[in-house]
Coordinates of N, CA and C in Angstrom, one line a residue:
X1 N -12.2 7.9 8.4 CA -10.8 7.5 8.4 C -10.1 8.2 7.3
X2 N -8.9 8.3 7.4 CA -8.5 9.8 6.6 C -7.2 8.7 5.7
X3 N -6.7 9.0 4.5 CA -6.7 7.8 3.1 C -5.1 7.9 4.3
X4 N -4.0 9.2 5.0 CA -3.0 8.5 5.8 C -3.3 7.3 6.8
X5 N -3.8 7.1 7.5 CA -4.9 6.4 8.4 C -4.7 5.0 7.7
X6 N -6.2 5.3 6.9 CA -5.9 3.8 5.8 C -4.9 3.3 5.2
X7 N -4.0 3.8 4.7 CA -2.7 3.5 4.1 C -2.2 3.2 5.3
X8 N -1.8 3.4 6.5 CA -1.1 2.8 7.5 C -1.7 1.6 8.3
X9 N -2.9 1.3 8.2 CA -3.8 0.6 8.5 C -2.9 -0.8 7.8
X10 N -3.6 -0.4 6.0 CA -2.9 -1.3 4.8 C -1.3 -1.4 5.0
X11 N -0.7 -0.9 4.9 CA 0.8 -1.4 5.6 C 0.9 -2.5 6.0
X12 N 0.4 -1.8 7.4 CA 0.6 -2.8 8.8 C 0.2 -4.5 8.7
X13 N -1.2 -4.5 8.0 CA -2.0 -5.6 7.2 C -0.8 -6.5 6.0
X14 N -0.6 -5.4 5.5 CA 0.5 -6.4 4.1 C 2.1 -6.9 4.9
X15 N 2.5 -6.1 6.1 CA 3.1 -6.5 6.4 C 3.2 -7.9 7.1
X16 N 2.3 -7.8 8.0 CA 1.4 -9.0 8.8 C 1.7 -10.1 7.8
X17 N 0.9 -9.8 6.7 CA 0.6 -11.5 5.5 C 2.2 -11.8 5.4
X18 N 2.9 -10.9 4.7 CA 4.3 -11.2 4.6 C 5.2 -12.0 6.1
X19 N 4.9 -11.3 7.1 CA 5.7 -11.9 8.0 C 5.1 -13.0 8.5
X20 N 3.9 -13.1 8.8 CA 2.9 -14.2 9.0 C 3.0 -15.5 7.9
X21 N 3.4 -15.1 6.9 CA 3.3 -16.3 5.8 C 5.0 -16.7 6.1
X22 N 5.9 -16.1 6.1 CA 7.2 -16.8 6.0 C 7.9 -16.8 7.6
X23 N 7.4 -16.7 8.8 CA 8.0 -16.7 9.7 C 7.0 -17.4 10.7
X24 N 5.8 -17.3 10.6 CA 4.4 -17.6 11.2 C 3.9 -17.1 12.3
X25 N 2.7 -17.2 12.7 CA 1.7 -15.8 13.2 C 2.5 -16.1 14.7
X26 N 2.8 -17.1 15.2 CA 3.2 -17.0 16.3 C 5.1 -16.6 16.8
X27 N 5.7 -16.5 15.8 CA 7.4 -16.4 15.9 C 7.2 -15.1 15.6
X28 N 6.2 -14.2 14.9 CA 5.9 -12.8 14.5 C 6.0 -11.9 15.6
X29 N 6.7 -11.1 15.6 CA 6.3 -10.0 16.8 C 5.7 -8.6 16.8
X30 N 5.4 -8.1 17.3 CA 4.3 -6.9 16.8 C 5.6 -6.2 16.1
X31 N 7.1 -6.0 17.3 CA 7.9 -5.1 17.0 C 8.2 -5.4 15.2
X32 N 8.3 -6.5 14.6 CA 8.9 -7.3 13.5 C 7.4 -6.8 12.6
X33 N 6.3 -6.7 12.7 CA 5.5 -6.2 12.0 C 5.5 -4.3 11.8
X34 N 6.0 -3.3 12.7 CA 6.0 -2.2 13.1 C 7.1 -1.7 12.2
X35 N 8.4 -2.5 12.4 CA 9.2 -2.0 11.7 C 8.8 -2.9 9.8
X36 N 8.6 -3.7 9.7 CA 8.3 -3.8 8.2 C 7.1 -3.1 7.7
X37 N 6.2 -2.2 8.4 CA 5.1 -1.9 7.9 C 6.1 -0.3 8.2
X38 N 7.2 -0.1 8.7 CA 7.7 1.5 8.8 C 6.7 2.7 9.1
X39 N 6.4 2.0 10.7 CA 5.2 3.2 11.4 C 5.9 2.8 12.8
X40 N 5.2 2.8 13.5 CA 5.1 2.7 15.0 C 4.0 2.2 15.8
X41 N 4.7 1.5 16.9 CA 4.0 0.8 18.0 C 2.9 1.3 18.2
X42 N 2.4 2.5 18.3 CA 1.5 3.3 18.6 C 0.5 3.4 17.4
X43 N 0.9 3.9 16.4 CA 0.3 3.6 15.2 C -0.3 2.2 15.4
X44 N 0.1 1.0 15.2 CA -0.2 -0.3 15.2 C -1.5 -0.5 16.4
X45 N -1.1 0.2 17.4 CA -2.4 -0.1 18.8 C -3.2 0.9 18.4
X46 N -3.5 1.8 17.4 CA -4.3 2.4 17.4 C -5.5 1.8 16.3
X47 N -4.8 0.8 15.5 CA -6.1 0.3 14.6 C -5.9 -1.3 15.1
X48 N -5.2 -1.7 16.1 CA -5.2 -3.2 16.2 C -5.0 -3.3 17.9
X49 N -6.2 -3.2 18.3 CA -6.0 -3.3 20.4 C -5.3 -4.3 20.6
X50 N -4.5 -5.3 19.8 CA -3.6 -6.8 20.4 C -2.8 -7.0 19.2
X51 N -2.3 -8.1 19.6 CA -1.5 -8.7 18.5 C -2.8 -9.8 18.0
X52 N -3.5 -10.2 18.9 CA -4.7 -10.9 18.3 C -5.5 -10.5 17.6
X53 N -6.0 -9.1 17.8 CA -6.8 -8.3 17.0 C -6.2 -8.3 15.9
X54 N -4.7 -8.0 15.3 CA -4.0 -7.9 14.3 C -4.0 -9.2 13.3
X55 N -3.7 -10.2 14.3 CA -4.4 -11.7 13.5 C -5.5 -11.8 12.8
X56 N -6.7 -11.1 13.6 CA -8.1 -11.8 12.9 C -8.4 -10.9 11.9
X57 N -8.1 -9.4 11.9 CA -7.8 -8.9 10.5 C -7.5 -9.5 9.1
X58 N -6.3 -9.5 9.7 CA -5.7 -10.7 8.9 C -6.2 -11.5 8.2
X59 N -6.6 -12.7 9.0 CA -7.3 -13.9 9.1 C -8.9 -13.0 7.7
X60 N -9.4 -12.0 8.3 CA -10.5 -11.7 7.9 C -10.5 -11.5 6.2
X61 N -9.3 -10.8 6.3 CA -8.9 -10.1 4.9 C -8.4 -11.3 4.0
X62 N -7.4 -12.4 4.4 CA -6.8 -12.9 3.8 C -8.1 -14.3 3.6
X63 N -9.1 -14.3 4.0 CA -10.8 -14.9 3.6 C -11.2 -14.8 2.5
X64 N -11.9 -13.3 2.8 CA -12.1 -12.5 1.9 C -11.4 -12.3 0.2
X65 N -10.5 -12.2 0.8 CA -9.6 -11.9 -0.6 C -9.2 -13.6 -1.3
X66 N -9.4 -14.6 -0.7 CA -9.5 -16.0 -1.0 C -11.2 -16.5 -1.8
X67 N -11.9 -16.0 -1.0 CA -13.2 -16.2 -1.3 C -13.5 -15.5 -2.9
X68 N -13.0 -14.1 -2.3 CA -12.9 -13.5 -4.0 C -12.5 -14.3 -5.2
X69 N -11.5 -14.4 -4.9 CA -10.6 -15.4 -6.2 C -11.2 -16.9 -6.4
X70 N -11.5 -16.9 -5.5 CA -12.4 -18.6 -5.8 C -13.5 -18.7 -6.3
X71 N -14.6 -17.4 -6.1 CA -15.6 -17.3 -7.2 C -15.4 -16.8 -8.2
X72 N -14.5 -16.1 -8.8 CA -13.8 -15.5 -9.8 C -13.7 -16.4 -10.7
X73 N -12.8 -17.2 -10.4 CA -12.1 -18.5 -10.6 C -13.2 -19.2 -11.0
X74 N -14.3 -19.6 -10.7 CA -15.6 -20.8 -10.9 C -16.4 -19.4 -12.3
X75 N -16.6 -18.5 -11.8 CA -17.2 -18.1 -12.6 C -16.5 -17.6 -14.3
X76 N -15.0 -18.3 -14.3 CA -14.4 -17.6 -14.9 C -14.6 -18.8 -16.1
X77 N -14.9 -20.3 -15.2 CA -14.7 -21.2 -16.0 C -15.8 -22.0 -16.2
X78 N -17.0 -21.2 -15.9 CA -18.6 -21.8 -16.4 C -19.5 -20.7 -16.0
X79 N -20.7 -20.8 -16.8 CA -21.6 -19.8 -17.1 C -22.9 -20.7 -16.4
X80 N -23.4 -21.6 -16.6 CA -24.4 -22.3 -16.4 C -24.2 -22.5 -14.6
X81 N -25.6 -22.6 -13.5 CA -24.8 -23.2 -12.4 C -24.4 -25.0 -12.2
X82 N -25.3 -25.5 -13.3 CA -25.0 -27.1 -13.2 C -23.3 -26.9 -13.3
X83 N -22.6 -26.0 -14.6 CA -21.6 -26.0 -15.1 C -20.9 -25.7 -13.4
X84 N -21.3 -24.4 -12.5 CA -20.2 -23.5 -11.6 C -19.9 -24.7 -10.8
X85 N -21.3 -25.3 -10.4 CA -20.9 -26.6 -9.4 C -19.8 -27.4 -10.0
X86 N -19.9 -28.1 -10.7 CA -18.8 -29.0 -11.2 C -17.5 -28.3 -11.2
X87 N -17.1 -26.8 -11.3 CA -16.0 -26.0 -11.6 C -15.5 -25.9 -10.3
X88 N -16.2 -25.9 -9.4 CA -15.7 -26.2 -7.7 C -14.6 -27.2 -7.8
X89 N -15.1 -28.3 -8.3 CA -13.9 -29.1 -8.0 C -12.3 -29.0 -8.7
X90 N -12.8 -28.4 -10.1 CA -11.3 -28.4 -10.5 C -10.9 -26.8 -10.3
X91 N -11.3 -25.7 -9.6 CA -10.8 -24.7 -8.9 C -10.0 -25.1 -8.1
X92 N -10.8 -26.0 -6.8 CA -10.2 -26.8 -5.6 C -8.8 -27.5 -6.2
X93 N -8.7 -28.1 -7.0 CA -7.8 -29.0 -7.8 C -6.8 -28.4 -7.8
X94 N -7.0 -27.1 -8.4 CA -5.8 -26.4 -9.1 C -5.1 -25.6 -7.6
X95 N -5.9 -25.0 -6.9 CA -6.2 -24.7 -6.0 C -4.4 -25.3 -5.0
X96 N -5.1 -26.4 -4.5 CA -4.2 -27.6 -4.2 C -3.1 -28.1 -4.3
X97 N -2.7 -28.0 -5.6 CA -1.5 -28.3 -6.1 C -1.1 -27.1 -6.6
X98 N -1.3 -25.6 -6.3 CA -0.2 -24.7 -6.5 C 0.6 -24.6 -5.6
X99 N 1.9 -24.1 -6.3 CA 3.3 -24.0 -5.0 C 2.6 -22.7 -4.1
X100 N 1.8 -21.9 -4.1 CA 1.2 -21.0 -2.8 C 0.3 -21.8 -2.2
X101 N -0.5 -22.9 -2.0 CA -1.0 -23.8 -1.1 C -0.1 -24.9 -0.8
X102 N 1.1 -25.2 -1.6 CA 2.3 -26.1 -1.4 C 3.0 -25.6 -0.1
X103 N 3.6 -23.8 -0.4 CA 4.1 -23.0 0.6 C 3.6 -22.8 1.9
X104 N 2.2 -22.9 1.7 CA 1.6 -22.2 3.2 C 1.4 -23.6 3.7
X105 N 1.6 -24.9 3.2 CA 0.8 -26.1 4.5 C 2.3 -26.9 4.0

């Protein structure tokens, strides 16, 4: 995959989170991702065969990159694992009551 490729790929993806978070996955339309990612319909069906396929990316990435920060996050705030366990919960905590888990539910 060639780094234009991947940068259009990453676009299309950051555009998705953006439109997906403030308009939601289903009022989104491919055209409404195509033009905020500033490529083309064609471009978009060539790394994403649906609008579904475009979802579970998504979905996969925006895991991933949650999962990251959540061990981060435990590991940031105990060293021992008796300690990490217990740090689950007030990750979760904090987690919960930020205005970006306020925004998205």
């Amino acid at each position: 995959m060639s780094i234009k490729t991947a940068n259009a790929r990453e676009r299309i993806l950051l555009a998705a989170k953006t439109l997906f978070s403030s308009q939601g996955i289903r009022a989104t339309s491919v055209d409404s991702v195509v033009k905020s990612a500033n490529t083309h319909k064609m471009t978009l069906y060539k790394h994403f065969c649906s609008k579904e396929a475009l979802i579970v990316a998504y979905l996969d990435k925006h895991s991933a990159e949650f999962w990251a920060w959540f061990v981060a996050q435990i590991e940031r705030k105990a060293q021992t694992p008796k300690d990490q366990l217990l740090a689950i919960f007030d990750v979760h905590a904090g987690w919960l009551a930020s205005p970006d888990f306020q925004a998205a539910h």
